[in-house]
Coordinates of C-alpha atoms and ligand atoms in Angstrom, one line a residue:
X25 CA 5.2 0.8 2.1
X26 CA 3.3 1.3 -0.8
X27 CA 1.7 -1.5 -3.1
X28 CA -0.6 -1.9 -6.3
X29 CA -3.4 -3.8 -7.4
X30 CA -3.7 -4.7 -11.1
X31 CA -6.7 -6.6 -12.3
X32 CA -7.7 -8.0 -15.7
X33 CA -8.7 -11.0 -17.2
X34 CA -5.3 -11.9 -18.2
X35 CA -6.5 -14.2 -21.2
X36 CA -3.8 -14.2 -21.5
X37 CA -1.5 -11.7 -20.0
X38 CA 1.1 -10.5 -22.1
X39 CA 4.0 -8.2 -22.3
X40 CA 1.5 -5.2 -22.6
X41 CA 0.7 -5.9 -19.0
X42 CA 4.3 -6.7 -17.6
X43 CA 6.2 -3.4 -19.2
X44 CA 3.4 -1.8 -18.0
X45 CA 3.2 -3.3 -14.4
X46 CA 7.1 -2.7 -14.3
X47 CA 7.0 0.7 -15.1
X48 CA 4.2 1.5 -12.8
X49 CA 6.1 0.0 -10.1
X50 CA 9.5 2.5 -10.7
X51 CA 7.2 5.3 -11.3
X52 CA 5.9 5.2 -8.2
X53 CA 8.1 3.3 -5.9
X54 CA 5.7 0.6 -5.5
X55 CA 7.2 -2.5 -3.3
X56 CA 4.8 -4.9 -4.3
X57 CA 2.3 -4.9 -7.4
X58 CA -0.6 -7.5 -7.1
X59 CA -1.7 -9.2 -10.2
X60 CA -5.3 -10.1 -9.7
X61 CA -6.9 -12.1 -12.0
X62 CA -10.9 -12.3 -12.4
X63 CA -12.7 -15.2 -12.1
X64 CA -15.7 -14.2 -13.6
X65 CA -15.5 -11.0 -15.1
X66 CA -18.9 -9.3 -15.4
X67 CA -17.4 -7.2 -18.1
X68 CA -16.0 -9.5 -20.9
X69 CA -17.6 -12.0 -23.2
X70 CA -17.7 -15.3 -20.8
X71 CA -17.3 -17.4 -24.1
X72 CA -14.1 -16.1 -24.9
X73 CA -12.8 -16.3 -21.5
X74 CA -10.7 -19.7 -20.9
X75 CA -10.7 -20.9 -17.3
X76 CA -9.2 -18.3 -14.1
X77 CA -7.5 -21.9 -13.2
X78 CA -5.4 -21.3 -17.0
X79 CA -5.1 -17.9 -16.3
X80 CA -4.0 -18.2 -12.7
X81 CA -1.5 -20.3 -13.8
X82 CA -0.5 -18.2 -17.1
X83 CA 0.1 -15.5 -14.4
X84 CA 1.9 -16.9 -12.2
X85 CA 4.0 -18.5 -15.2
X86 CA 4.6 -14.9 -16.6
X87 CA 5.8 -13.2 -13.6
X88 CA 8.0 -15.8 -12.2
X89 CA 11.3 -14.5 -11.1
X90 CA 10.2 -11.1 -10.7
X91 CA 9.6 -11.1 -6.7
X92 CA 7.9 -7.9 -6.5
X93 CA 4.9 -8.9 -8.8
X94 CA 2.3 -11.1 -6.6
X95 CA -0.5 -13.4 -7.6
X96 CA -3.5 -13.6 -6.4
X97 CA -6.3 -16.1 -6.5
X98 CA -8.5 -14.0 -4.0
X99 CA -11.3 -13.3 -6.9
X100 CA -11.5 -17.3 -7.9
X101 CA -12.0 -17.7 -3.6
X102 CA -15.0 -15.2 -4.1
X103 CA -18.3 -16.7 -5.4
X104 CA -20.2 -15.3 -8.1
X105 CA -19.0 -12.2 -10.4
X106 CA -15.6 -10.7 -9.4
X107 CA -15.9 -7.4 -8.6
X108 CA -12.9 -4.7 -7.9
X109 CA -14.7 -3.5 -5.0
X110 CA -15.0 -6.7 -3.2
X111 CA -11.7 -7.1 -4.0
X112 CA -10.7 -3.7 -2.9
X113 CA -12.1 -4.0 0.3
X114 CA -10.2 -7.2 0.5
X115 CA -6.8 -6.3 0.6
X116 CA -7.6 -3.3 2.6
X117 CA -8.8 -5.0 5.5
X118 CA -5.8 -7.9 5.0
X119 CA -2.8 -5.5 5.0
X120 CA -1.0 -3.8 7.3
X121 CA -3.1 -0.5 7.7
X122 CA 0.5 1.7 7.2
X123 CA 0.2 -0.3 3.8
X124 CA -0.8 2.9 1.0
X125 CA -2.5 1.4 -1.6
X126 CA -2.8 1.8 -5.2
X127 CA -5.7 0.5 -7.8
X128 CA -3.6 0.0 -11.3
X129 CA -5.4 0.3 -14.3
X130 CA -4.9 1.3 -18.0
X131 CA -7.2 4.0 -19.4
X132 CA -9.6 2.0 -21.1
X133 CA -10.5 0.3 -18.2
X134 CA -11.1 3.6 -16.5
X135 CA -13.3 4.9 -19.2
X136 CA -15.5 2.3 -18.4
X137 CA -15.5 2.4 -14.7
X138 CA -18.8 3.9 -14.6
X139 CA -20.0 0.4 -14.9
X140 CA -18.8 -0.6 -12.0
X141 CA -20.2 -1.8 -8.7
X142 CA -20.4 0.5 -6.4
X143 CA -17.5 3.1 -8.8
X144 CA -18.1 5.8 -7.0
X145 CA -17.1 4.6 -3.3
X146 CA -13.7 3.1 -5.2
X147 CA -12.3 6.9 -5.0
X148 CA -13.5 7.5 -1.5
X149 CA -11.1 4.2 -1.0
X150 CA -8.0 4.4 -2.4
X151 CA -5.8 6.6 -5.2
X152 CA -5.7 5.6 -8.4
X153 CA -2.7 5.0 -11.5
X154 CA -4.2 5.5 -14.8
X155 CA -1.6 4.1 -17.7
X156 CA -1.9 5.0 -21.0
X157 CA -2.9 2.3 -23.7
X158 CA -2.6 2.5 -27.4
X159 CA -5.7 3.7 -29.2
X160 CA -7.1 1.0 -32.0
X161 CA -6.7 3.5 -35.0
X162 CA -3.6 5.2 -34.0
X163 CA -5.3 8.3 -32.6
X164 CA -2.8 10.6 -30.2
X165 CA -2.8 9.4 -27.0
X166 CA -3.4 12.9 -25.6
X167 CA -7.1 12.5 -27.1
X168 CA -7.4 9.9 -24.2
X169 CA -6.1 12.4 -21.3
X170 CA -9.1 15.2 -22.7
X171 CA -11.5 12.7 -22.8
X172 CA -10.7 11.5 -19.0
X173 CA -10.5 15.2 -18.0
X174 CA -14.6 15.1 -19.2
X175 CA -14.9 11.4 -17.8
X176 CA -14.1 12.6 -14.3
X177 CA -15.8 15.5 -14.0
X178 CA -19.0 14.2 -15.7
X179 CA -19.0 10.7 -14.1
X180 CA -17.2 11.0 -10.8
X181 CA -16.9 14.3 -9.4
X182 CA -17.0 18.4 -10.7
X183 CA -14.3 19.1 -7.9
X184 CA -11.6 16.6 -9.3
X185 CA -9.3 18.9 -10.8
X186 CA -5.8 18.4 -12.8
X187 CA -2.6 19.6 -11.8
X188 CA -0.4 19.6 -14.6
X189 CA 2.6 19.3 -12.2
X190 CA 1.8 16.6 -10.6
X191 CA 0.1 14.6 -13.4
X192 CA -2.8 14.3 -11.2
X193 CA -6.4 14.8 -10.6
X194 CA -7.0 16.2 -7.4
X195 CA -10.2 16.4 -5.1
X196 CA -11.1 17.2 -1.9
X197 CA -12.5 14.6 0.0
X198 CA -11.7 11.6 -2.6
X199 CA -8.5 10.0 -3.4
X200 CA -6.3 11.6 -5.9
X201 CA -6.5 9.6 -9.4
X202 CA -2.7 9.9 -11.3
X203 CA -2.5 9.8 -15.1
X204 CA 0.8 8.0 -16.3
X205 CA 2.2 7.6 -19.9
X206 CA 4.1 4.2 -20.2
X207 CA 5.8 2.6 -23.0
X208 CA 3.0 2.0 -25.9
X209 CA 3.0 -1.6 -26.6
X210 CA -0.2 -1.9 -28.6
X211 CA -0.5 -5.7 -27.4
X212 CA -3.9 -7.0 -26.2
X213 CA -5.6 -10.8 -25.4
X214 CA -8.2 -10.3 -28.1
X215 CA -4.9 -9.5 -30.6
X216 CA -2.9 -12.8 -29.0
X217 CA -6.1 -15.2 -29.0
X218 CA -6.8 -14.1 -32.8
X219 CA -3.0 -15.1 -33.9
X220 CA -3.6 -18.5 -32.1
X221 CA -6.7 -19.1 -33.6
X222 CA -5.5 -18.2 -37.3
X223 CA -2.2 -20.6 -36.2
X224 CA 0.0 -17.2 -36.5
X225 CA 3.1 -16.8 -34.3
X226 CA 2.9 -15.0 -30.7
X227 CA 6.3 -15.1 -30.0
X228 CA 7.5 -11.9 -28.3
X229 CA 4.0 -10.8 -27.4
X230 CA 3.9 -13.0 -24.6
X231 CA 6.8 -14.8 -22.3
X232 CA 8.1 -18.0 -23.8
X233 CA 6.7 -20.0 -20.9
X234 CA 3.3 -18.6 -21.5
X235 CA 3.2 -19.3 -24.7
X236 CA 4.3 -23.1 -23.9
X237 CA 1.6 -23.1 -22.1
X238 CA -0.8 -22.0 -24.4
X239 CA 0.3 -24.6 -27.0
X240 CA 0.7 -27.1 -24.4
X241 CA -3.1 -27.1 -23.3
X242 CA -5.0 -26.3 -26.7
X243 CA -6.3 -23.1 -25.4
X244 CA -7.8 -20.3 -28.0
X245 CA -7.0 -22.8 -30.9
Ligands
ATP17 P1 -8.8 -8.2 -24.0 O1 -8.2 -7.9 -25.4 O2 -9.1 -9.7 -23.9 O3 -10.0 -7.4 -23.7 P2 -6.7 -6.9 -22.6 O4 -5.4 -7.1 -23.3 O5 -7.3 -5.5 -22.7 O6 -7.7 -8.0 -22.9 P3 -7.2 -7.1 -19.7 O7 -6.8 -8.4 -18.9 O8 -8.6 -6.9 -19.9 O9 -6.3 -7.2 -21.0 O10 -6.5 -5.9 -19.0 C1 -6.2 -5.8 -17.7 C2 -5.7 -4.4 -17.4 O11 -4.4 -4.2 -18.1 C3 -6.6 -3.2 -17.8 O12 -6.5 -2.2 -16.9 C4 -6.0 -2.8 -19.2 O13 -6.2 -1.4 -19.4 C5 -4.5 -3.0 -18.9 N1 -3.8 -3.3 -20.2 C6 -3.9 -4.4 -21.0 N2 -3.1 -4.3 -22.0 C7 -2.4 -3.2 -21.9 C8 -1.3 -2.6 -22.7 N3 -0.9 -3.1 -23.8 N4 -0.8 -1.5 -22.2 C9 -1.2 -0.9 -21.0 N5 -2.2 -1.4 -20.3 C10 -2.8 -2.6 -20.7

C-alpha cells in the first residue's frame, strides 16, 4: 500500500492544493494522501497565520467526501515548532511497516528545504513527489526543473542523478526524489487572504464550504 504526506499551512487551502493532491494520488497510485496541517510553522510569518484549530477545520471542511484524503492533527498534538521531520518519523513508526511512503510537496517548498531540520536525513527516510507550481512572473516551468537539478546536487547530494525516463532523481543510498508536472493552477493563501482583505470574491479558488467558513468566522478580513 502506498500513501502520501502533504503538509502546508493551509491558510487556507484551496483548490491549488486539492487538484494537485488528486493528481498526485492517480499518478502514483497512492491509497491514502495525508493532509497535514502545521501548527506552528517555523517558516511562515506567524502574524499572518490564523489558528491550526481554523485551518484544521478548513481542512477537513475542504476534503470532505473524498475518503482517500486524511486529516491530521498530529503537528497541533506536537509542542513547539512543527517540523516535517518529527512528523515524518511519526507516521513511519505508526503505520504498518509494508506501508511505502511518500513526502508530497510542490517545488517551491523543495527549494527551500535546505532550511529544514535535520533535511538531509528526510532522503535517507523516505522518497519524495515534487509537483510543479506556477512561477510568480510567468517564467517556464522547466526553469524550475534546471534550477532543482542544481538544488540537489549542490544542497543534497552530487550522486543524485536524473533519469529522464523515469522523471526521477536517482541516488544510491538515498531515496529517489520524483519531479511531477500537475495542472498549473496559479492559486496561493497569500493570493486568497489578499481578495478577502480588499472584500474581492474567492469563489472558485476555494470550496464553497471553505469559503463559508471564512466569512462565517471573520478570518483574514
Ligand atoms: P502561502 O501563499 O500562504 O505561502 P501556499 O498557497 O503556498 O501558502 P502552503 O500551505 O504553504 O500554501 O503549501 C503547502 C504545500 O502545497 C506546499 O508544498 C506547496 O508547494 C503546495 N502548493 C500550494 N499551492 C499550490 C498550487 N497552486 N499548486 C501546486 N502546489 C501547491
Amino acid at each position: 500500500m502506498q500513501i502520501g504526506l502533504f503538509g502546508g499551512t493551509f491558510n487556507p487551502i484551496h483548490y491549488g492544493h486539492l487538484r494537485a493532491a488528486k493528481e498526485v494520488c492517480q499518478g502514483f497510485d497512492l491509497e491514502q494522501l495525508y493532509f497535514i496541517p502545521s501548527a506552528l510553522p517555523p517558516h511562515k510569518n506567524n502574524q499572518e497565520v490564523v489558528s491550526v484549530v481554523d485551518r484544521l477545520e478548513m481542512t477537513r471542511l475542504a476534503i470532505t467526501g473524498n475518503p482517500e484524503f486524511i486529516l491530521s492533527d498530529v503537528e497541533l498534538k506536537r509542542p513547539g515548532l512543527s517540523y516535517t521531520i518529527d512528523t515524518v518519523k511519526h507516521f513511519k513508526k505508526s503505520l504498518n511497516t509494508k506501508v511505502d511512503l511518500f513526502l508530497v510537496m510542490g517545488v517551491d517548498a523543495f527549494m527551500e528545504i535546505d532550511t529544514w531540520k535535520s533535511f538531509k536525513q528526510l532522503f535517507q527516510i523516505l522518497p519524495m513527489i515534487i509537483m510543479t507550481r506556477p512561477l510568480p512572473d510567468g517564467r517556464p516551468h522547466s526553469l524550475e526543473w534546471e534550477n532543482m537539478t542544481a538544488f540537489i546536487q549542490e544542497k543534497i547530494s552530487r550522486s543524485y542523478q536524473f533519469s529522464v525516463k523515469d522523471g526521477c532523481y536517482y541516488h544510491n543510498r538515498h531515496h529517489p526524489v520524483y519531479r511531477y508536472n500537475i495542472s498549473m493552477l496559479e492559486i496561493s493563501g497569500t493570493k486568497i487572504r489578499k481578495q478577502v482583505q480588499q472584500g474581492q470574491s474567492i469563489r472558485f479558488l476555494v470550496p464553497e464550504s471553505v469559503e463559508n467558513y471564512i466569512y462565517e468566522r471573520g478570518i483574514y478580513a
